Each structure stands twice: as C-alpha cells, then as structure tokens.
Amino acid sequence: MIRAYKFLLRPTVGQAIALGEMLRDHCSLYNGALQERRDAYRHPSRVSIKYGMQPGQLKDIRAFDPEGQGRWSFSSQQATLRRLDKAFAAFFRRVKAGDKPGYPRFRGVTWFDTVDFPRDGDGCRWDSTPHDQVTRVRFQGVGHIKVNQHRPVVGTVRTVSVKREGRKWFVVLTTEQSLPEPLPPTGSDIGIDLGIASFLTDSNGTHIPNPRHARKAACKLEAAQRALSRFPRCRAKNRTRNHQRAVEKVGALHGKVRRRRLDHAHKTALTLVREHDFIAHEDLKIRNMSKAPAPKPDPDRPGVFLSNGAAAKAGLNRSIADAGWGVFLTILNAKAESAGREVMAVDPRNTSRTCPACGHTSKENRLTQEKFHCVDCGHQAHADEVGALNVLRAGLVRRDATTAQREAPPLGAGRSHDVEFADAHARSVPVVTLSGGRQ
C-alpha cells in the first residue's frame, strides 16, 4: 500500500531563499510550457503539443539558463511538465463529459507552491545524512535541510515533494509498504449519518457535536479580511510590507481553521475504526448539495427575478463546507484500509424518511429537522438516529449481496434471480420488520 508522510522543514535563511527561487523557476517553466501549447493551437496549422514533445526541450533550456533552470533537477522539471499535461488531460475529459471545462490557467508566484521529485535519489535524497542525529533531506541546488521528523517513516520512499504553506516549508514523502496487521475484530457494525446540527450521529444513538471551526473564527477572519481590503489589489512583488502582513494574517487564520478541521476528522475516524468492524455511511454528492440555486425569472415582468432562497442556501453551503464531510470520509476510508475494517457507502435517498419500525416511507414522517414521527405506526425518534439506523441496515444488505456475488459460481446470462434481487435491493433502504430483521 502507498502511504504519505508530511514533515516540517527547518531551512536556513539561505536555503529558504533557494527554495523560493526553485519554486519561482518551476512556475516559470510551467507557464512557458502552457504558453507554447496555447500559441501552437492558435497557429493556423493547429499543432497539438503533447507531453512527449516538451521534455525534449529541457536540455536546451537548461543550457541557455545555467544559473536559473540549469540549477534544478531534470526529473523535477519533467514532473512539472507532466503536471501541466495532467491539467490538459482533465480539461479535455471535462469537455467530453459536458462539464464546465476549466481551461488550465497561468500560475502566479503565490499559486505555485509544490515541486515534485518522482524518485528518491534523483535530484533529492531523503535522510541524506544517515549517521547524523538530525534527519535531513537534500535537494539539488539547495543542500541538506533539517527535517522535524515527528514519527518514523515505514516502507521504501518512492517520491519526495517540497511544499510551501505561508512562510513554512514541508517535505511530503510517499512510501510503499506492506499491508499492516489488521486490528482485532470487535463484532460491532455501525451506520453513521452526517449532518449540520450534529457532525455525526451513529446507529447506537451517539451524537458527535459539530465543532464549526470556521464559524468560531469568523470574527477574527472578518477583521483580518476587512484590514486586507483597505489595500489596493496589486501583484505580490508590488505589495508593501504592511500589505504583505495583512495577506499572511488572513492565510494564517484560514490555515488554522483547516488544521483544526483535519484534527477533528482524524480523531473521529480513528475512534470509529477502532471500535467497529463494519461502517456504513451515505454516499453523499457534496458538490451537488452545495450548488447555488438557479435564478427564477418573473414570467410577468421581463428582466425581474423572483426570490429563490439564495441567501439561505448560501448559509447552508457555508455550513456544509465548514463541516468537511468529504475530508472526513476520505480519512475514514484510509484508516479503515490500514486497520482491515470495511467501509461501505449506500444510497442516501429516504434514509431519514423511512420508519425503522414498520418500513413506511413518507415525506410527512419528518416534518422538522430533529423529530421523526411515523404517520403510519406512530413510531417516534430522533431523525438523525433513524437515518443512521437505515444506513446501517442498507449497508448490511449491500454487504450480504456483495458477499453472495463473490461466492456464487459464474452463471453468465443465466444469473440467479436471487442475486440480482439482492443487488438491486442493496441500492435502496431496506424494508424491515418491527423486530429489526431485514426483509
């Protein structure tokens, strides 16, 4: 399996300047390669430049500018060109799919913060002084930099990246390692329902409060952004010292919120993975959930629009972004893989509208955010607990159907109707009996 490690660098003043120059030169290479592609396509011949054509020019570029581009690793420059090629590949994929294209843009000095080294030992060396008590990493053109290694690195180092965050520098390693020993089984299965009022509610009735890190830091962020707005918009090199301090303060506050959100997601996911063997969650389409509402033109008055609830939806979108569901689910899946646990996503439709006692599904079952009251049998419970319980049962049905498919012999066109029914039934919330058994 592949695992990433991120460590803080402790460069000297000269090394920090060299790292900044390395980022600046790689950014210039990225923008130059992008400009070449644009000019070639705008030419009447409509020449399409691919990745295989641009690295061949690196030798001449390095010879022409030995004190600039020639100082850095050839492999890292190839990785930068490959990064541009991936951006174009994603652009054409979105065009073909009919999505918003998002043509690759030129990168400013403050937008280009990472340089990749595809292989340890080629332009970089992790643990470059193995007999030294302090761990160091060496980059071509920079030297040996101290690393604040706060935990051991397991496995073989494959790639090394240097990253800038504000005024801090980090090294990111990817290692290849064998699968770790799975955690001992606990015999516990659980379903989770992600929300805004509570960050997470499980099928056992436990509510984990939403920390709302961005809302807590809103006052400080508002003051910092108001101070930043007093300065005119200009290029980074033209900023005054006070302007630069205002920019760094806003970035530091946002970084603090992001780290707190990551810390909460890691601790919550680790608790779930340690205590449960099987975890089911809703397959949320977060990007679709946070879209702005479409405008509503007034049919009687051309050029006039009716109220579409955009202000309320904007507040909900901020709360969804502040909760960080996508980050949490990514971390949960990674930790579950390392621990030998199983995580399964199920269809979220009607999970909070289906009665766990009688199986009746109706919009009237949930008239408020918290209360669930079945109009058929009268069952009452917390709406989030009902959703988590239905998610668990749908996950168990899907797990059983998947297991049956793996164990059943291949039937070709004559596939078993029971397996087909179980597979289709696993995509929806199961109907359950009053005793809790699945039907």
Tab-separated table of C-alpha atoms in Angstrom:
chain	number	residue	atom	x	y	z
A	1	MET	CA	0.000	0.000	0.000
A	2	ILE	CA	1.027	3.631	-0.542
A	3	ARG	CA	1.210	5.996	2.419
A	4	ALA	CA	2.186	9.671	2.597
A	5	TYR	CA	4.181	11.430	5.316
A	6	LYS	CA	4.427	15.168	5.821
A	7	PHE	CA	7.208	16.765	7.883
A	8	LEU	CA	8.118	20.340	8.704
A	9	LEU	CA	11.388	21.625	7.264
A	10	ARG	CA	13.819	23.855	9.175
A	11	PRO	CA	15.757	25.618	6.381
A	12	THR	CA	18.345	28.300	7.000
A	13	VAL	CA	17.800	31.776	5.580
A	14	GLY	CA	19.885	30.959	2.512
A	15	GLN	CA	18.116	27.641	1.985
A	16	ALA	CA	14.697	29.296	2.268
A	17	ILE	CA	15.734	31.791	-0.420
A	18	ALA	CA	16.947	28.934	-2.631
A	19	LEU	CA	13.676	27.046	-2.138
A	20	GLY	CA	11.737	30.147	-3.150
A	21	GLU	CA	13.875	30.508	-6.278
A	22	MET	CA	13.273	26.855	-7.127
A	23	LEU	CA	9.513	27.351	-6.915
A	24	ARG	CA	9.754	30.518	-8.990
A	25	ASP	CA	11.753	28.825	-11.753
A	26	HIS	CA	9.426	25.811	-11.863
A	27	CYS	CA	6.467	28.186	-12.035
A	28	SER	CA	8.136	29.968	-14.963
A	29	LEU	CA	8.681	26.614	-16.688
A	30	TYR	CA	5.021	25.677	-16.168
A	31	ASN	CA	3.784	28.987	-17.584
A	32	GLY	CA	6.199	28.827	-20.521
A	33	ALA	CA	5.039	25.332	-21.446
A	34	LEU	CA	1.416	26.454	-21.178
A	35	GLN	CA	2.082	29.456	-23.424
A	36	GLU	CA	3.745	27.204	-26.006
A	37	ARG	CA	0.674	24.973	-26.130
A	38	ARG	CA	-1.633	27.969	-26.499
A	39	ASP	CA	0.416	29.537	-29.295
A	40	ALA	CA	0.699	26.260	-31.180
A	41	TYR	CA	-3.051	25.705	-31.096
A	42	ARG	CA	-3.790	29.289	-32.193
A	43	HIS	CA	-1.475	28.895	-35.183
A	44	PRO	CA	-3.286	28.246	-38.491
A	45	SER	CA	-1.744	24.778	-38.587
A	46	ARG	CA	-3.446	23.913	-35.260
A	47	VAL	CA	-0.460	21.934	-33.980
A	48	SER	CA	-1.270	19.939	-30.857
A	49	ILE	CA	1.697	19.712	-28.479
A	50	LYS	CA	1.850	16.670	-26.229
A	51	TYR	CA	3.935	15.913	-23.174
A	52	GLY	CA	6.406	13.814	-25.134
A	53	MET	CA	7.474	16.864	-27.161
A	54	GLN	CA	8.158	19.364	-24.353
A	55	PRO	CA	10.665	17.473	-22.130
A	56	GLY	CA	12.915	17.181	-25.168
A	57	GLN	CA	13.458	20.938	-24.991
A	58	LEU	CA	14.685	20.891	-21.383
A	59	LYS	CA	18.283	20.229	-22.409
A	60	ASP	CA	18.417	23.408	-24.479
A	61	ILE	CA	16.570	25.429	-21.835
A	62	ARG	CA	18.999	24.345	-19.122
A	63	ALA	CA	22.000	25.122	-21.333
A	64	PHE	CA	20.633	28.573	-22.181
A	65	ASP	CA	19.939	29.445	-18.498
A	66	PRO	CA	22.537	27.575	-16.398
A	67	GLU	CA	22.166	29.923	-13.404
A	68	GLY	CA	18.372	29.556	-13.412
A	69	GLN	CA	16.704	26.471	-14.857
A	70	GLY	CA	20.015	24.647	-15.037
A	71	ARG	CA	20.389	24.589	-11.254
A	72	TRP	CA	17.476	22.301	-10.573
A	73	SER	CA	16.792	18.622	-11.020
A	74	PHE	CA	15.968	17.454	-14.524
A	75	SER	CA	13.444	14.948	-13.123
A	76	SER	CA	11.611	17.606	-11.104
A	77	GLN	CA	11.264	19.741	-14.238
A	78	GLN	CA	9.855	16.730	-16.084
A	79	ALA	CA	7.367	16.305	-13.221
A	80	THR	CA	6.299	19.947	-13.621
A	81	LEU	CA	5.654	19.418	-17.337
A	82	ARG	CA	3.786	16.222	-16.529
A	83	ARG	CA	1.669	18.223	-14.094
A	84	LEU	CA	0.664	20.564	-16.927
A	85	ASP	CA	-0.146	17.582	-19.143
A	86	LYS	CA	-2.459	16.200	-16.460
A	87	ALA	CA	-4.232	19.559	-16.282
A	88	PHE	CA	-4.874	19.445	-20.033
A	89	ALA	CA	-5.998	15.817	-19.852
A	90	ALA	CA	-8.524	16.773	-17.166
A	91	PHE	CA	-9.665	19.745	-19.276
A	92	PHE	CA	-10.378	17.564	-22.322
A	93	ARG	CA	-12.087	14.963	-20.158
A	94	ARG	CA	-14.458	17.597	-18.746
A	95	VAL	CA	-15.155	18.950	-22.244
A	96	LYS	CA	-16.018	15.469	-23.471
A	97	ALA	CA	-18.274	14.848	-20.470
A	98	GLY	CA	-20.101	18.152	-20.947
A	99	ASP	CA	-18.952	19.620	-17.625
A	100	LYS	CA	-17.530	23.073	-17.006
A	101	PRO	CA	-14.227	22.897	-18.945
A	102	GLY	CA	-11.865	24.906	-16.734
A	103	TYR	CA	-9.038	25.635	-19.168
A	104	PRO	CA	-5.571	25.472	-17.492
A	105	ARG	CA	-4.504	28.902	-16.296
A	106	PHE	CA	-1.178	30.591	-15.809
A	107	ARG	CA	0.154	30.288	-12.272
A	108	GLY	CA	1.274	33.262	-10.242
A	109	VAL	CA	4.259	33.068	-7.925
A	110	THR	CA	1.944	32.652	-4.930
A	111	TRP	CA	-0.146	29.985	-6.692
A	112	PHE	CA	2.687	27.563	-7.387
A	113	ASP	CA	3.696	26.025	-4.052
A	114	THR	CA	4.856	22.459	-4.787
A	115	VAL	CA	7.751	20.839	-6.621
A	116	ASP	CA	7.704	17.073	-7.111
A	117	PHE	CA	10.665	14.704	-7.375
A	118	PRO	CA	9.460	11.446	-8.979
A	119	ARG	CA	12.118	9.225	-7.398
A	120	ASP	CA	14.162	9.337	-4.231
A	121	GLY	CA	17.825	9.678	-5.165
A	122	ASP	CA	17.198	11.545	-8.433
A	123	GLY	CA	17.662	15.224	-7.590
A	124	CYS	CA	16.725	14.643	-3.964
A	125	ARG	CA	17.711	12.326	-1.136
A	126	TRP	CA	15.650	11.531	1.932
A	127	ASP	CA	17.707	11.002	5.094
A	128	SER	CA	20.741	12.319	3.267
A	129	THR	CA	22.967	12.169	6.381
A	130	PRO	CA	22.093	8.768	7.907
A	131	HIS	CA	24.806	8.971	10.591
A	132	ASP	CA	23.598	12.333	11.835
A	133	GLN	CA	21.251	12.571	14.817
A	134	VAL	CA	19.120	15.101	12.919
A	135	THR	CA	17.215	13.870	9.860
A	136	ARG	CA	17.988	15.860	6.732
A	137	VAL	CA	16.683	15.882	3.174
A	138	ARG	CA	18.818	17.045	0.268
A	139	PHE	CA	17.524	18.888	-2.783
A	140	GLN	CA	19.669	19.633	-5.810
A	141	GLY	CA	20.591	23.312	-5.830
A	142	VAL	CA	19.508	23.837	-2.213
A	143	GLY	CA	21.529	21.492	0.009
A	144	HIS	CA	20.855	19.421	3.128
A	145	ILE	CA	17.832	20.765	5.045
A	146	LYS	CA	16.912	19.838	8.607
A	147	VAL	CA	13.638	17.919	8.983
A	148	ASN	CA	11.414	17.907	12.034
A	149	GLN	CA	10.676	14.183	11.777
A	150	HIS	CA	7.990	13.603	14.414
A	151	ARG	CA	7.360	9.927	13.564
A	152	PRO	CA	9.258	7.113	11.842
A	153	VAL	CA	8.917	6.513	8.113
A	154	VAL	CA	7.864	2.942	7.339
A	155	GLY	CA	8.489	1.406	3.942
A	156	THR	CA	10.504	2.375	0.886
A	157	VAL	CA	10.459	6.041	-0.077
A	158	ARG	CA	9.247	6.446	-3.653
A	159	THR	CA	8.583	10.137	-4.283
A	160	VAL	CA	9.577	13.328	-2.488
A	161	SER	CA	7.866	16.725	-2.736
A	162	VAL	CA	8.668	20.096	-1.223
A	163	LYS	CA	5.703	22.307	-0.365
A	164	ARG	CA	5.315	25.880	0.838
A	165	GLU	CA	2.471	26.894	3.156
A	166	GLY	CA	2.677	30.547	4.078
A	167	ARG	CA	6.161	31.058	5.473
A	168	LYS	CA	6.603	27.387	6.373
A	169	TRP	CA	8.178	24.651	4.258
A	170	PHE	CA	7.228	20.978	4.317
A	171	VAL	CA	8.520	17.792	2.752
A	172	VAL	CA	5.965	15.188	1.641
A	173	LEU	CA	7.044	11.573	1.171
A	174	THR	CA	5.146	8.717	-0.421
A	175	THR	CA	6.266	5.271	0.660
A	176	GLU	CA	5.413	1.782	-0.460
A	177	GLN	CA	4.842	-0.586	2.434
A	178	SER	CA	3.242	-3.927	3.107
A	179	LEU	CA	-0.269	-4.130	4.480
A	180	PRO	CA	-0.265	-3.633	8.265
A	181	GLU	CA	-1.689	-6.163	10.656
A	182	PRO	CA	-5.473	-5.670	10.944
A	183	LEU	CA	-6.934	-4.680	14.263
A	184	PRO	CA	-8.610	-7.430	16.293
A	185	PRO	CA	-12.320	-7.837	15.456
A	186	THR	CA	-14.843	-6.212	17.754
A	187	GLY	CA	-18.035	-7.771	16.368
A	188	SER	CA	-19.662	-4.346	16.057
A	189	ASP	CA	-21.390	-2.906	12.985
A	190	ILE	CA	-22.465	0.723	12.810
A	191	GLY	CA	-24.130	3.201	10.493
A	192	ILE	CA	-23.412	6.931	10.531
A	193	ASP	CA	-25.475	9.903	9.432
A	194	LEU	CA	-23.551	13.105	8.653
A	195	GLY	CA	-25.273	16.394	9.343
A	196	ILE	CA	-25.013	20.042	10.275
A	197	ALA	CA	-26.676	20.224	13.703
A	198	SER	CA	-24.568	17.233	14.767
A	199	PHE	CA	-21.444	16.414	12.816
A	200	LEU	CA	-22.165	12.718	13.092
A	201	THR	CA	-24.921	10.515	14.529
A	202	ASP	CA	-24.447	6.750	14.692
A	203	SER	CA	-26.986	3.956	14.798
A	204	ASN	CA	-26.373	3.495	18.534
A	205	GLY	CA	-27.779	6.950	19.228
A	206	THR	CA	-24.457	8.713	19.862
A	207	HIS	CA	-24.273	12.310	18.663
A	208	ILE	CA	-20.888	13.903	17.936
A	209	PRO	CA	-21.277	17.702	18.027
A	210	ASN	CA	-20.297	19.823	15.061
A	211	PRO	CA	-17.230	21.888	16.071
A	212	ARG	CA	-17.992	24.661	13.500
A	213	HIS	CA	-14.384	25.812	13.328
A	214	ALA	CA	-14.964	28.404	10.596
A	215	ARG	CA	-17.889	29.967	12.462
A	216	LYS	CA	-15.831	30.245	15.643
A	217	ALA	CA	-13.064	32.003	13.739
A	218	ALA	CA	-15.490	34.184	11.736
A	219	CYS	CA	-14.958	37.327	13.828
A	220	LYS	CA	-11.162	37.220	13.516
A	221	LEU	CA	-11.390	36.359	9.825
A	222	GLU	CA	-13.802	39.215	9.203
A	223	ALA	CA	-11.497	41.708	10.903
A	224	ALA	CA	-8.435	40.407	9.037
A	225	GLN	CA	-10.173	40.463	5.662
A	226	ARG	CA	-11.524	43.962	6.316
A	227	ALA	CA	-7.983	45.134	7.039
A	228	LEU	CA	-6.763	43.444	3.858
A	229	SER	CA	-9.490	45.089	1.763
A	230	ARG	CA	-8.053	48.537	2.556
A	231	PHE	CA	-5.033	47.795	0.358
A	232	PRO	CA	-5.365	48.041	-3.434
A	233	ARG	CA	-5.144	44.879	-5.495
A	234	CYS	CA	-1.676	44.508	-6.969
A	235	ARG	CA	0.960	41.929	-7.793
A	236	ALA	CA	2.756	40.208	-4.937
A	237	LYS	CA	6.084	41.849	-5.819
A	238	ASN	CA	4.470	45.321	-5.573
A	239	ARG	CA	2.961	44.849	-2.119
A	240	THR	CA	4.125	46.978	0.774
A	241	ARG	CA	5.287	45.364	3.979
A	242	ASN	CA	2.004	46.121	5.761
A	243	HIS	CA	0.055	44.744	2.797
A	244	GLN	CA	2.065	41.523	2.919
A	245	ARG	CA	1.454	41.195	6.660
A	246	ALA	CA	-2.294	41.535	6.103
A	247	VAL	CA	-2.196	38.831	3.428
A	248	GLU	CA	-0.233	36.485	5.677
A	249	LYS	CA	-2.612	37.052	8.589
A	250	VAL	CA	-5.636	36.018	6.528
A	251	GLY	CA	-3.788	32.960	5.268
A	252	ALA	CA	-2.685	32.008	8.782
A	253	LEU	CA	-6.251	32.162	10.092
A	254	HIS	CA	-7.559	30.016	7.248
A	255	GLY	CA	-4.720	27.557	7.808
A	256	LYS	CA	-5.565	27.284	11.490
A	257	VAL	CA	-9.201	26.504	10.682
A	258	ARG	CA	-8.123	23.869	8.161
A	259	ARG	CA	-5.769	22.172	10.634
A	260	ARG	CA	-8.444	22.092	13.333
A	261	ARG	CA	-10.901	20.548	10.896
A	262	LEU	CA	-8.353	17.906	9.891
A	263	ASP	CA	-7.550	17.138	13.513
A	264	HIS	CA	-11.237	16.619	14.344
A	265	ALA	CA	-11.728	14.395	11.286
A	266	HIS	CA	-8.689	12.243	12.139
A	267	LYS	CA	-9.733	11.733	15.772
A	268	THR	CA	-13.364	10.941	14.904
A	269	ALA	CA	-12.409	8.491	12.150
A	270	LEU	CA	-9.847	6.777	14.369
A	271	THR	CA	-12.439	6.229	17.106
A	272	LEU	CA	-14.878	4.662	14.647
A	273	VAL	CA	-12.246	2.389	13.108
A	274	ARG	CA	-11.016	1.152	16.474
A	275	GLU	CA	-14.479	0.326	17.831
A	276	HIS	CA	-16.307	-1.135	14.803
A	277	ASP	CA	-15.661	-3.789	12.151
A	278	PHE	CA	-18.168	-2.516	9.595
A	279	ILE	CA	-19.073	1.144	8.993
A	280	ALA	CA	-21.839	2.236	6.613
A	281	HIS	CA	-22.323	5.835	5.522
A	282	GLU	CA	-24.358	7.770	2.998
A	283	ASP	CA	-22.935	8.170	-0.495
A	284	LEU	CA	-23.263	11.957	-0.439
A	285	LYS	CA	-22.800	14.068	-3.582
A	286	ILE	CA	-21.374	17.024	-1.694
A	287	ARG	CA	-20.662	19.115	-4.780
A	288	ASN	CA	-24.288	18.856	-5.900
A	289	MET	CA	-25.545	19.586	-2.386
A	290	SER	CA	-23.608	22.854	-2.210
A	291	LYS	CA	-24.651	24.268	-5.583
A	292	ALA	CA	-26.242	27.704	-5.705
A	293	PRO	CA	-29.970	27.710	-6.578
A	294	ALA	CA	-30.940	28.551	-10.133
A	295	PRO	CA	-32.428	32.022	-10.720
A	296	LYS	CA	-36.218	32.295	-11.055
A	297	PRO	CA	-37.296	34.829	-13.702
A	298	ASP	CA	-40.625	36.553	-13.193
A	299	PRO	CA	-42.871	35.486	-16.099
A	300	ASP	CA	-44.938	38.677	-15.847
A	301	ARG	CA	-42.049	41.165	-15.666
A	302	PRO	CA	-39.150	40.608	-18.063
A	303	GLY	CA	-35.749	41.264	-16.509
A	304	VAL	CA	-37.094	40.809	-12.952
A	305	PHE	CA	-36.291	37.752	-10.856
A	306	LEU	CA	-38.277	36.187	-8.040
A	307	SER	CA	-36.845	35.175	-4.687
A	308	ASN	CA	-35.135	31.785	-4.925
A	309	GLY	CA	-33.773	31.424	-1.381
A	310	ALA	CA	-30.191	32.133	-2.440
A	311	ALA	CA	-29.281	33.801	0.875
A	312	ALA	CA	-30.471	30.866	2.963
A	313	LYS	CA	-28.807	28.386	0.603
A	314	ALA	CA	-25.539	30.321	0.837
A	315	GLY	CA	-25.598	29.951	4.621
A	316	LEU	CA	-26.281	26.218	4.285
A	317	ASN	CA	-23.425	25.879	1.789
A	318	ARG	CA	-21.042	27.561	4.233
A	319	SER	CA	-22.124	25.133	6.961
A	320	ILE	CA	-21.589	22.145	4.650
A	321	ALA	CA	-18.118	23.375	3.735
A	322	ASP	CA	-17.310	24.050	7.384
A	323	ALA	CA	-18.319	20.513	8.409
A	324	GLY	CA	-15.813	18.971	5.978
A	325	TRP	CA	-17.706	15.776	5.159
A	326	GLY	CA	-15.570	14.949	2.136
A	327	VAL	CA	-12.311	15.234	4.070
A	328	PHE	CA	-13.714	13.104	6.870
A	329	LEU	CA	-14.899	10.315	4.547
A	330	THR	CA	-11.541	10.245	2.766
A	331	ILE	CA	-9.705	9.906	6.075
A	332	LEU	CA	-12.188	7.280	7.293
A	333	ASN	CA	-11.629	5.097	4.211
A	334	ALA	CA	-7.841	5.400	4.514
A	335	LYS	CA	-7.796	4.459	8.195
A	336	ALA	CA	-10.225	1.596	7.628
A	337	GLU	CA	-7.986	0.164	4.901
A	338	SER	CA	-4.983	0.249	7.211
A	339	ALA	CA	-6.938	-1.353	10.054
A	340	GLY	CA	-8.594	-4.070	7.987
A	341	ARG	CA	-12.090	-2.653	8.511
A	342	GLU	CA	-14.869	-2.440	5.928
A	343	VAL	CA	-16.493	0.858	4.941
A	344	MET	CA	-19.476	0.885	2.593
A	345	ALA	CA	-21.403	3.774	1.020
A	346	VAL	CA	-25.161	3.386	0.458
A	347	ASP	CA	-27.804	5.348	-1.396
A	348	PRO	CA	-28.915	8.232	0.857
A	349	ARG	CA	-32.420	8.535	-0.611
A	350	ASN	CA	-35.214	8.377	2.009
A	351	THR	CA	-32.889	7.251	4.800
A	352	SER	CA	-34.413	9.828	7.156
A	353	ARG	CA	-37.980	9.342	5.888
A	354	THR	CA	-38.279	5.567	6.265
A	355	CYS	CA	-39.650	4.257	9.537
A	356	PRO	CA	-37.267	1.709	11.103
A	357	ALA	CA	-40.208	0.001	12.830
A	358	CYS	CA	-42.729	-0.576	10.016
A	359	GLY	CA	-40.823	0.408	6.872
A	360	HIS	CA	-43.297	3.120	5.853
A	361	THR	CA	-41.668	5.839	3.707
A	362	SER	CA	-43.242	9.274	3.568
A	363	LYS	CA	-42.185	12.906	3.497
A	364	GLU	CA	-44.583	13.616	6.368
A	365	ASN	CA	-42.621	11.295	8.656
A	366	ARG	CA	-40.056	14.059	9.148
A	367	LEU	CA	-41.699	17.442	9.464
A	368	THR	CA	-38.863	19.086	11.439
A	369	GLN	CA	-35.076	18.816	11.437
A	370	GLU	CA	-34.825	16.671	14.569
A	371	LYS	CA	-38.157	14.915	15.114
A	372	PHE	CA	-39.242	11.760	13.324
A	373	HIS	CA	-42.863	10.671	13.720
A	374	CYS	CA	-44.179	7.870	11.539
A	375	VAL	CA	-47.669	8.703	10.259
A	376	ASP	CA	-48.422	5.002	9.819
A	377	CYS	CA	-47.390	3.308	13.086
A	378	GLY	CA	-46.655	6.330	15.307
A	379	HIS	CA	-43.003	5.471	15.935
A	380	GLN	CA	-41.069	8.483	17.291
A	381	ALA	CA	-37.303	9.007	17.420
A	382	HIS	CA	-34.565	11.475	16.567
A	383	ALA	CA	-34.426	11.931	12.805
A	384	ASP	CA	-30.645	11.568	12.619
A	385	GLU	CA	-30.769	8.328	14.622
A	386	VAL	CA	-33.402	6.974	12.239
A	387	GLY	CA	-31.205	7.896	9.281
A	388	ALA	CA	-28.146	6.215	10.794
A	389	LEU	CA	-30.121	3.047	11.542
A	390	ASN	CA	-31.472	2.862	7.997
A	391	VAL	CA	-27.981	3.482	6.616
A	392	LEU	CA	-26.642	0.571	8.676
A	393	ARG	CA	-29.355	-1.800	7.501
A	394	ALA	CA	-28.899	-0.778	3.862
A	395	GLY	CA	-25.146	-1.290	4.251
A	396	LEU	CA	-25.606	-4.759	5.712
A	397	VAL	CA	-27.917	-5.737	2.850
A	398	ARG	CA	-25.407	-4.498	0.310
A	399	ARG	CA	-22.558	-6.290	2.073
A	400	ASP	CA	-24.514	-9.569	2.081
A	401	ALA	CA	-25.359	-9.144	-1.600
A	402	THR	CA	-21.718	-8.450	-2.465
A	403	THR	CA	-20.588	-11.491	-0.491
A	404	ALA	CA	-23.165	-13.647	-2.259
A	405	GLN	CA	-21.954	-12.458	-5.654
A	406	ARG	CA	-18.346	-13.275	-4.788
A	407	GLU	CA	-19.145	-16.738	-3.513
A	408	ALA	CA	-21.662	-17.697	-6.215
A	409	PRO	CA	-20.320	-19.530	-9.303
A	410	PRO	CA	-20.370	-17.573	-12.582
A	411	LEU	CA	-23.758	-18.062	-14.237
A	412	GLY	CA	-23.286	-15.891	-17.354
A	413	ALA	CA	-26.598	-14.985	-18.935
A	414	GLY	CA	-28.438	-17.296	-16.559
A	415	ARG	CA	-27.558	-15.295	-13.454
A	416	SER	CA	-29.504	-16.194	-10.338
A	417	HIS	CA	-32.623	-14.082	-9.829
A	418	ASP	CA	-31.969	-14.080	-6.068
A	419	VAL	CA	-28.561	-12.465	-6.530
A	420	GLU	CA	-29.981	-9.885	-8.955
A	421	PHE	CA	-32.747	-9.043	-6.493
A	422	ALA	CA	-30.292	-8.689	-3.610
A	423	ASP	CA	-28.010	-6.467	-5.687
A	424	ALA	CA	-30.866	-4.163	-6.683
A	425	HIS	CA	-32.305	-4.203	-3.174
A	426	ALA	CA	-28.944	-3.178	-1.711
A	427	ARG	CA	-29.069	0.143	-3.555
A	428	SER	CA	-32.143	1.255	-1.628
A	429	VAL	CA	-33.073	1.449	2.028
A	430	PRO	CA	-34.335	-1.970	3.124
A	431	VAL	CA	-37.805	-2.542	4.489
A	432	VAL	CA	-37.544	-4.047	7.949
A	433	THR	CA	-39.874	-5.779	10.296
A	434	LEU	CA	-40.833	-4.494	13.712
A	435	SER	CA	-38.273	-6.788	15.339
A	436	GLY	CA	-35.460	-5.283	13.276
A	437	GLY	CA	-34.902	-8.149	10.845
A	438	ARG	CA	-34.362	-7.459	7.174
A	439	GLN	CA	-36.917	-8.423	4.553
